[in-house]
């Protein structure tokens, strides 16, 4: 079988706080943060008309989302700001092909589309840097240090996401994908969880205590199109941002925001491998859980890290055994001929083995282990009670995007974490798009013709030409030879008009 | 998981709880002494002030 096309990207909502603010308006702060960007970009040209979050993979359109009532309330509030919709969103398309904007009340950084994990990790770290540069600029301009947190909660039941997107051929039936990947998604928190010193429910703090996941508390449905309330393990939004006849976008909203690049690589890489296994062998069956929602919180909150669960056949198992079943399936089915894939599988296997012997072996790779070990050592040496609010403050500090303050970055600087991204690669990713995806066309257009960009979306970009708009469709731009051809055309173009043949080709 | 189970969690698995949980590991421990000192400066009330709106 030809290698199936799977591309991926991350969209991360960031928590924001300003020191000394008597009453923080997170929407204003978020808008101001995006607008403080010094990176080259195109402002307020995002095309919202082609977005449709009401389309459901199961073949229908929902009339309303659960969040629509809240959105209407926010719209009334936003109307008093004296700003247009576009000004409130403040969308910025960056020269690296990323999207950076105010999503409701959070700055959101969406990486460009990536086809390798190396690209993804570099782009994710580049996003942290870009956001932090914005915070520093805003702090200097307006006073009061702006703090950014790459986490998923305020410990009072208000969660925000780090969504993963996987573009894959639509030929894989939705039912086959979701039925077979559900147990993987529920159990992968053993390596992908970011850890949390709190138990929460929607809109409330429940109790102190450690769990391995930031997000597990906020899921109460198996499948639905919603993303803000009664969130589902499987999100059914059908918005491929690509040719809908050929592709689907698997929008995973269950995961935690990872600080550790190793954890990011393993989370996205292992998920992509499971998708590849299903594409290569759709008839292969993987474990099914008896109670996926119960297992999600049961694994997250298990105080002994045994992660026991029951399979659909009422058979006792563990999260590690389920993960091993997926790993075995991937090894049997997937093409692991590249060093990157072989290395990923080896890392996945090693992590599962280490977790089985002693989770502390993973403190140099996994967020939840690194956080748990560090805070436990502090707790012990300073005699901090298990219910002390200080633990939540330290938990928050783990995720702080400030190189000299954030505890995760402190671990990196102490040499305690593996796979610290190369500084040169990070700096390059702050301004350059991946060369292997359509993001290259978007990013290079921003670099060369930013002021002439009339609108942009993931699947198209429209430039102002002398004889009218030049709309370059990116809907089907995934074949490497096509990306190369389009990329060369943009590289060679002296004006948007030179790109008109691409518009002609695509129409 | 009942709240009581959370309250009875040991400081670290293996360091209490009647001998349950993983055994004491042989794991290289990084030198995080400076970081532990930095952690003392983190305002214990920072999480209380940190309030966000629900996102996606």
Short mmCIF file of C-alpha atoms in Angstrom, two decimals, chain A residues 99-444:
data_model
loop_
_atom_site.label_atom_id
_atom_site.label_comp_id
_atom_site.label_asym_id
_atom_site.label_seq_id
_atom_site.Cartn_x
_atom_site.Cartn_y
_atom_site.Cartn_z
CA UNK A 99 -2.66 31.46 12.68
CA UNK A 100 -2.63 33.53 15.87
CA UNK A 101 -5.83 35.16 17.16
CA UNK A 102 -8.19 35.86 20.01
CA UNK A 103 -10.46 32.83 20.28
CA UNK A 104 -13.27 34.00 22.59
CA UNK A 105 -11.16 34.88 25.59
CA UNK A 106 -7.87 33.17 24.95
CA UNK A 107 -4.96 33.89 22.67
CA UNK A 108 -4.84 30.88 20.38
CA UNK A 109 -1.81 29.78 18.41
CA UNK A 110 -2.44 27.33 15.57
CA UNK A 111 0.66 25.78 14.11
CA UNK A 112 0.87 25.52 10.35
CA UNK A 113 0.16 22.13 8.83
CA UNK A 114 3.12 19.78 9.33
CA UNK A 115 3.99 16.45 7.77
CA UNK A 116 6.84 15.53 10.11
CA UNK A 117 7.01 15.48 13.89
CA UNK A 118 10.24 17.43 13.74
CA UNK A 119 8.39 20.25 12.00
CA UNK A 120 5.52 20.08 14.47
CA UNK A 121 7.71 20.25 17.57
CA UNK A 122 9.67 23.19 16.14
CA UNK A 123 6.48 25.04 15.21
CA UNK A 124 4.90 24.39 18.59
CA UNK A 125 7.95 25.77 20.39
CA UNK A 126 8.07 28.70 17.95
CA UNK A 127 4.51 29.51 18.99
CA UNK A 128 5.56 29.66 22.65
CA UNK A 129 8.31 32.09 21.73
CA UNK A 130 6.09 34.30 19.59
CA UNK A 131 3.48 34.54 22.32
CA UNK A 132 6.06 35.30 24.96
CA UNK A 133 7.56 38.05 22.83
CA UNK A 134 4.06 39.55 22.58
CA UNK A 135 3.65 39.38 26.36
CA UNK A 136 6.97 41.12 26.91
CA UNK A 137 6.09 43.85 24.43
CA UNK A 138 2.69 44.35 26.04
CA UNK A 139 4.16 44.41 29.54
CA UNK A 140 6.73 47.01 28.52
CA UNK A 141 4.12 49.17 26.82
CA UNK A 142 1.33 49.07 29.38
CA UNK A 143 2.99 48.05 32.64
CA UNK A 144 2.15 45.06 34.82
CA UNK A 145 3.79 41.84 33.77
CA UNK A 146 1.63 39.81 31.41
CA UNK A 147 1.84 36.12 32.29
CA UNK A 148 0.97 33.40 29.82
CA UNK A 149 0.24 29.80 30.73
CA UNK A 150 0.26 26.89 28.32
CA UNK A 151 -2.09 24.75 30.38
CA UNK A 152 -5.76 23.78 30.26
CA UNK A 153 -7.48 25.06 33.37
CA UNK A 154 -7.85 27.79 35.99
CA UNK A 155 -8.53 25.14 38.68
CA UNK A 156 -12.09 26.43 39.01
CA UNK A 157 -13.60 24.36 36.24
CA UNK A 158 -12.86 26.67 33.32
CA UNK A 159 -10.96 24.65 30.77
CA UNK A 160 -9.44 25.61 27.45
CA UNK A 161 -7.97 23.32 24.88
CA UNK A 162 -4.97 22.13 23.02
CA UNK A 163 -6.60 20.54 20.01
CA UNK A 164 -4.87 18.23 17.57
CA UNK A 165 -5.80 18.01 13.94
CA UNK A 166 -5.09 15.01 11.75
CA UNK A 167 -5.80 15.24 8.05
CA UNK A 168 -6.45 11.79 6.61
CA UNK A 169 -8.12 10.18 3.61
CA UNK A 170 -11.90 10.13 3.88
CA UNK A 171 -11.85 6.57 2.63
CA UNK A 172 -11.44 5.43 6.23
CA UNK A 173 -15.04 5.17 7.49
CA UNK A 174 -15.82 7.38 10.46
CA UNK A 175 -17.19 4.47 12.49
CA UNK A 176 -14.05 2.41 11.87
CA UNK A 177 -11.84 5.26 12.95
CA UNK A 178 -13.74 6.26 16.05
CA UNK A 179 -14.64 2.81 17.35
CA UNK A 180 -11.06 1.66 17.09
CA UNK A 181 -9.22 4.74 18.28
CA UNK A 182 -11.37 5.56 21.29
CA UNK A 183 -9.52 3.29 23.75
CA UNK A 184 -6.20 4.64 22.52
CA UNK A 185 -7.27 8.23 23.14
CA UNK A 186 -8.61 7.45 26.61
CA UNK A 187 -5.47 5.61 27.70
CA UNK A 188 -2.72 7.68 26.04
CA UNK A 189 -2.90 10.13 28.96
CA UNK A 190 -0.42 7.82 30.71
CA UNK A 191 2.24 9.45 28.52
CA UNK A 192 0.48 12.51 27.13
CA UNK A 193 -1.05 13.89 30.32
CA UNK A 194 0.33 17.15 31.68
CA UNK A 195 -0.68 16.44 35.28
CA UNK A 196 -2.81 18.54 37.61
CA UNK A 197 -2.98 19.17 41.35
CA UNK A 198 -6.76 19.48 41.46
CA UNK A 199 -9.96 17.62 40.78
CA UNK A 200 -12.53 19.71 38.91
CA UNK A 201 -15.90 19.58 37.22
CA UNK A 202 -17.34 21.98 34.66
CA UNK A 203 -17.38 25.43 36.27
CA UNK A 204 -16.18 24.35 39.71
CA UNK A 205 -13.27 23.19 41.79
CA UNK A 206 -14.04 19.86 43.46
CA UNK A 207 -11.09 18.95 45.66
CA UNK A 208 -7.33 18.94 45.95
CA UNK A 209 -5.41 15.88 44.75
CA UNK A 210 -3.11 14.93 41.91
CA UNK A 211 -4.22 13.45 38.61
CA UNK A 212 -2.19 12.74 35.49
CA UNK A 213 -4.45 14.73 33.14
CA UNK A 214 -5.41 18.40 32.94
CA UNK A 215 -8.43 17.83 30.72
CA UNK A 216 -10.00 14.51 31.80
CA UNK A 217 -12.35 16.25 34.26
CA UNK A 218 -14.15 18.04 31.45
CA UNK A 219 -15.53 15.24 29.27
CA UNK A 220 -19.02 13.83 29.65
CA UNK A 221 -20.05 12.53 26.20
CA UNK A 222 -18.73 9.80 23.94
CA UNK A 223 -19.29 11.66 20.65
CA UNK A 224 -20.67 15.06 19.76
CA UNK A 225 -19.92 18.16 17.76
CA UNK A 226 -19.58 20.35 20.88
CA UNK A 227 -16.27 21.63 22.15
CA UNK A 228 -17.06 23.99 25.06
CA UNK A 229 -19.71 22.28 27.16
CA UNK A 230 -20.39 18.60 27.79
CA UNK A 231 -17.31 17.89 25.74
CA UNK A 232 -17.03 14.54 23.96
CA UNK A 233 -14.14 12.07 23.85
CA UNK A 234 -14.62 12.03 20.06
CA UNK A 235 -15.43 15.37 18.47
CA UNK A 236 -17.57 14.92 15.37
CA UNK A 237 -17.00 18.32 13.75
CA UNK A 238 -16.81 17.80 10.00
CA UNK A 239 -14.75 20.69 8.77
CA UNK A 240 -11.88 19.24 6.77
CA UNK A 241 -10.38 22.51 5.53
CA UNK A 242 -9.56 20.41 2.46
CA UNK A 243 -11.46 18.74 -0.36
CA UNK A 244 -14.38 17.19 1.57
CA UNK A 245 -14.78 14.43 -0.99
CA UNK A 246 -11.26 13.20 -0.40
CA UNK A 247 -10.23 14.15 3.13
CA UNK A 248 -11.47 14.35 6.66
CA UNK A 249 -9.94 16.22 9.58
CA UNK A 250 -9.94 14.27 12.82
CA UNK A 251 -10.27 17.00 15.44
CA UNK A 252 -9.03 15.66 18.78
CA UNK A 253 -10.05 17.88 21.68
CA UNK A 254 -9.26 15.48 24.50
CA UNK A 255 -5.56 16.11 24.93
CA UNK A 256 -3.57 18.25 27.34
CA UNK A 257 -1.24 21.06 26.32
CA UNK A 258 2.25 19.66 26.67
CA UNK A 259 5.31 21.63 27.69
CA UNK A 260 7.62 18.69 27.00
CA UNK A 261 8.45 18.43 23.29
CA UNK A 262 9.04 14.71 23.83
CA UNK A 263 5.45 14.36 25.07
CA UNK A 264 4.13 16.43 22.17
CA UNK A 265 6.02 14.28 19.68
CA UNK A 266 4.85 11.04 21.26
CA UNK A 267 1.24 12.21 21.63
CA UNK A 268 0.85 13.33 18.02
CA UNK A 269 3.15 10.71 16.55
CA UNK A 270 1.54 7.71 18.24
CA UNK A 271 -1.94 9.00 17.34
CA UNK A 272 -0.90 9.42 13.71
CA UNK A 273 0.51 5.87 13.71
CA UNK A 274 -2.74 4.43 15.03
CA UNK A 275 -4.59 6.28 12.26
CA UNK A 276 -2.11 4.89 9.74
CA UNK A 277 -2.66 1.37 11.07
CA UNK A 278 -6.41 1.76 10.63
CA UNK A 279 -5.94 3.10 7.11
CA UNK A 280 -3.71 0.19 6.20
CA UNK A 281 -5.86 -2.46 7.82
CA UNK A 282 -9.40 -1.18 8.51
CA UNK A 283 -10.54 -4.67 9.47
CA UNK A 284 -8.08 -4.91 12.35
CA UNK A 285 -9.78 -4.54 15.70
CA UNK A 286 -8.32 -2.81 18.69
CA UNK A 287 -9.40 -2.92 22.34
CA UNK A 288 -12.82 -1.52 23.24
CA UNK A 289 -13.55 -0.11 26.69
CA UNK A 290 -16.59 -1.08 28.76
CA UNK A 291 -16.94 2.45 30.14
CA UNK A 292 -14.79 4.97 28.24
CA UNK A 293 -15.89 8.03 30.24
CA UNK A 294 -15.42 6.24 33.55
CA UNK A 295 -12.02 4.99 32.42
CA UNK A 296 -10.98 8.49 31.40
CA UNK A 297 -11.33 9.94 34.89
CA UNK A 298 -10.54 6.64 36.60
CA UNK A 299 -7.12 6.49 34.93
CA UNK A 300 -6.46 10.19 35.42
CA UNK A 301 -7.24 10.14 39.15
CA UNK A 302 -5.89 6.72 40.12
CA UNK A 303 -3.78 7.49 43.20
CA UNK A 304 -1.63 4.40 42.69
CA UNK A 305 -1.00 4.79 38.97
CA UNK A 306 -2.16 1.25 38.27
CA UNK A 307 -4.68 2.49 35.69
CA UNK A 308 -6.96 -0.51 35.86
CA UNK A 309 -10.00 -0.63 33.59
CA UNK A 310 -12.47 -3.04 32.05
CA UNK A 311 -12.70 -3.90 28.41
CA UNK A 312 -15.99 -4.23 26.57
CA UNK A 313 -15.93 -8.01 27.09
CA UNK A 314 -15.88 -7.27 30.83
CA UNK A 315 -12.30 -8.38 30.93
CA UNK A 316 -9.93 -6.71 33.39
CA UNK A 317 -7.07 -4.79 31.82
CA UNK A 318 -4.94 -1.70 32.32
CA UNK A 319 -4.16 1.43 30.35
CA UNK A 320 -0.65 0.11 29.77
CA UNK A 321 -1.96 -3.18 28.36
CA UNK A 322 -4.32 -1.30 26.05
CA UNK A 323 -1.45 0.89 24.87
CA UNK A 324 0.70 -2.19 24.28
CA UNK A 325 -2.07 -3.66 22.11
CA UNK A 326 -2.07 -0.53 19.96
CA UNK A 327 1.71 -0.50 19.82
CA UNK A 328 1.72 -4.14 18.68
CA UNK A 329 -0.87 -3.39 15.99
CA UNK A 330 1.17 -0.45 14.72
CA UNK A 331 4.33 -2.56 14.59
CA UNK A 332 2.53 -5.23 12.57
CA UNK A 333 0.81 -2.96 10.09
CA UNK A 334 2.59 0.36 9.64
CA UNK A 335 5.56 1.15 7.48
CA UNK A 336 8.21 1.97 10.07
CA UNK A 337 11.03 2.23 7.56
CA UNK A 338 12.01 5.81 8.32
CA UNK A 339 14.33 6.61 11.23
CA UNK A 340 11.75 9.07 12.61
CA UNK A 341 9.00 6.46 12.76
CA UNK A 342 11.26 3.72 14.06
CA UNK A 343 12.54 6.08 16.75
CA UNK A 344 9.03 7.08 17.69
CA UNK A 345 7.92 3.48 18.12
CA UNK A 346 11.02 2.73 20.18
CA UNK A 347 10.28 5.72 22.41
CA UNK A 348 6.63 4.68 22.79
CA UNK A 349 7.70 1.16 23.77
CA UNK A 350 10.34 2.41 26.20
CA UNK A 351 7.92 4.77 27.92
CA UNK A 352 5.35 2.02 28.40
CA UNK A 353 8.05 -0.27 29.78
CA UNK A 354 9.37 2.41 32.13
CA UNK A 355 5.89 3.29 33.36
CA UNK A 356 5.31 -0.37 34.14
CA UNK A 357 8.48 -0.62 36.24
CA UNK A 358 8.37 2.80 37.89
CA UNK A 359 6.74 5.93 36.56
CA UNK A 360 9.58 8.08 37.94
CA UNK A 361 11.82 6.75 35.20
CA UNK A 362 9.86 9.01 32.86
CA UNK A 363 10.46 12.27 34.71
CA UNK A 364 12.88 13.37 32.00
CA UNK A 365 10.28 12.96 29.24
CA UNK A 366 6.68 13.20 30.38
CA UNK A 367 5.00 16.31 31.73
CA UNK A 368 2.87 14.71 34.40
CA UNK A 369 5.80 12.78 35.83
CA UNK A 370 8.17 15.75 35.72
CA UNK A 371 5.60 17.94 37.44
CA UNK A 372 4.60 15.34 40.00
CA UNK A 373 8.19 14.55 40.97
CA UNK A 374 9.26 18.20 41.19
CA UNK A 375 6.26 19.34 43.19
CA UNK A 376 6.35 16.27 45.42
CA UNK A 377 9.99 17.01 46.27
CA UNK A 378 9.06 20.59 47.07
CA UNK A 379 6.05 19.44 49.06
CA UNK A 380 8.19 17.11 51.10
CA UNK A 381 11.10 19.48 51.71
CA UNK A 382 8.83 22.40 52.64
CA UNK A 383 6.19 20.37 54.43
CA UNK A 384 3.41 21.62 52.23
CA UNK A 385 0.04 20.00 52.97
CA UNK A 386 -1.63 18.05 50.17
CA UNK A 387 -4.55 20.49 50.15
CA UNK A 388 -2.40 23.64 50.17
CA UNK A 389 -3.31 26.13 47.43
CA UNK A 390 0.43 26.62 46.88
CA UNK A 391 0.51 23.33 44.95
CA UNK A 392 -1.97 24.72 42.41
CA UNK A 393 0.10 27.90 42.11
CA UNK A 394 3.23 25.83 41.50
CA UNK A 395 1.31 23.67 39.04
CA UNK A 396 0.38 26.85 37.16
CA UNK A 397 3.98 28.00 37.23
CA UNK A 398 5.07 24.76 35.55
CA UNK A 399 3.22 25.96 32.44
CA UNK A 400 4.36 29.57 32.48
CA UNK A 401 5.76 30.74 29.16
CA UNK A 402 8.60 32.78 30.56
CA UNK A 403 12.05 31.32 30.14
CA UNK A 404 13.39 32.65 33.42
CA UNK A 405 10.30 31.87 35.50
CA UNK A 406 8.43 28.86 34.15
CA UNK A 407 9.16 25.66 36.06
CA UNK A 408 9.13 23.45 32.99
CA UNK A 409 11.73 25.68 31.37
CA UNK A 410 13.63 25.53 34.66
CA UNK A 411 13.76 21.76 34.34
CA UNK A 412 15.09 22.09 30.82
CA UNK A 413 17.76 24.54 32.00
CA UNK A 414 18.73 22.12 34.78
CA UNK A 415 19.33 19.44 32.17
CA UNK A 416 16.46 17.40 33.55
CA UNK A 417 14.48 17.00 30.31
CA UNK A 418 15.26 15.16 27.10
CA UNK A 419 14.77 16.56 23.59
CA UNK A 420 15.15 20.25 24.28
CA UNK A 421 14.48 21.81 20.87
CA UNK A 422 17.39 23.21 18.96
CA UNK A 423 17.49 26.99 19.34
CA UNK A 424 18.27 27.61 15.67
CA UNK A 425 15.36 25.40 14.58
CA UNK A 426 13.01 27.28 16.90
CA UNK A 427 14.11 30.65 15.58
CA UNK A 428 13.75 29.46 12.01
CA UNK A 429 10.26 28.12 12.70
CA UNK A 430 9.23 31.51 14.11
CA UNK A 431 9.50 33.00 10.64
CA UNK A 432 9.58 30.15 8.11
CA UNK A 433 6.79 27.67 7.26
CA UNK A 434 7.32 23.93 6.91
CA UNK A 435 8.50 23.19 3.39
CA UNK A 436 6.57 19.94 3.08
CA UNK A 437 2.97 21.17 3.29
CA UNK A 438 0.66 23.78 1.76
CA UNK A 439 1.60 26.03 4.69
CA UNK A 440 4.67 26.89 2.62
CA UNK A 441 2.48 28.64 0.04
CA UNK A 442 0.59 30.54 2.75
CA UNK A 443 3.71 31.55 4.64
CA UNK A 444 5.65 32.62 1.58
#
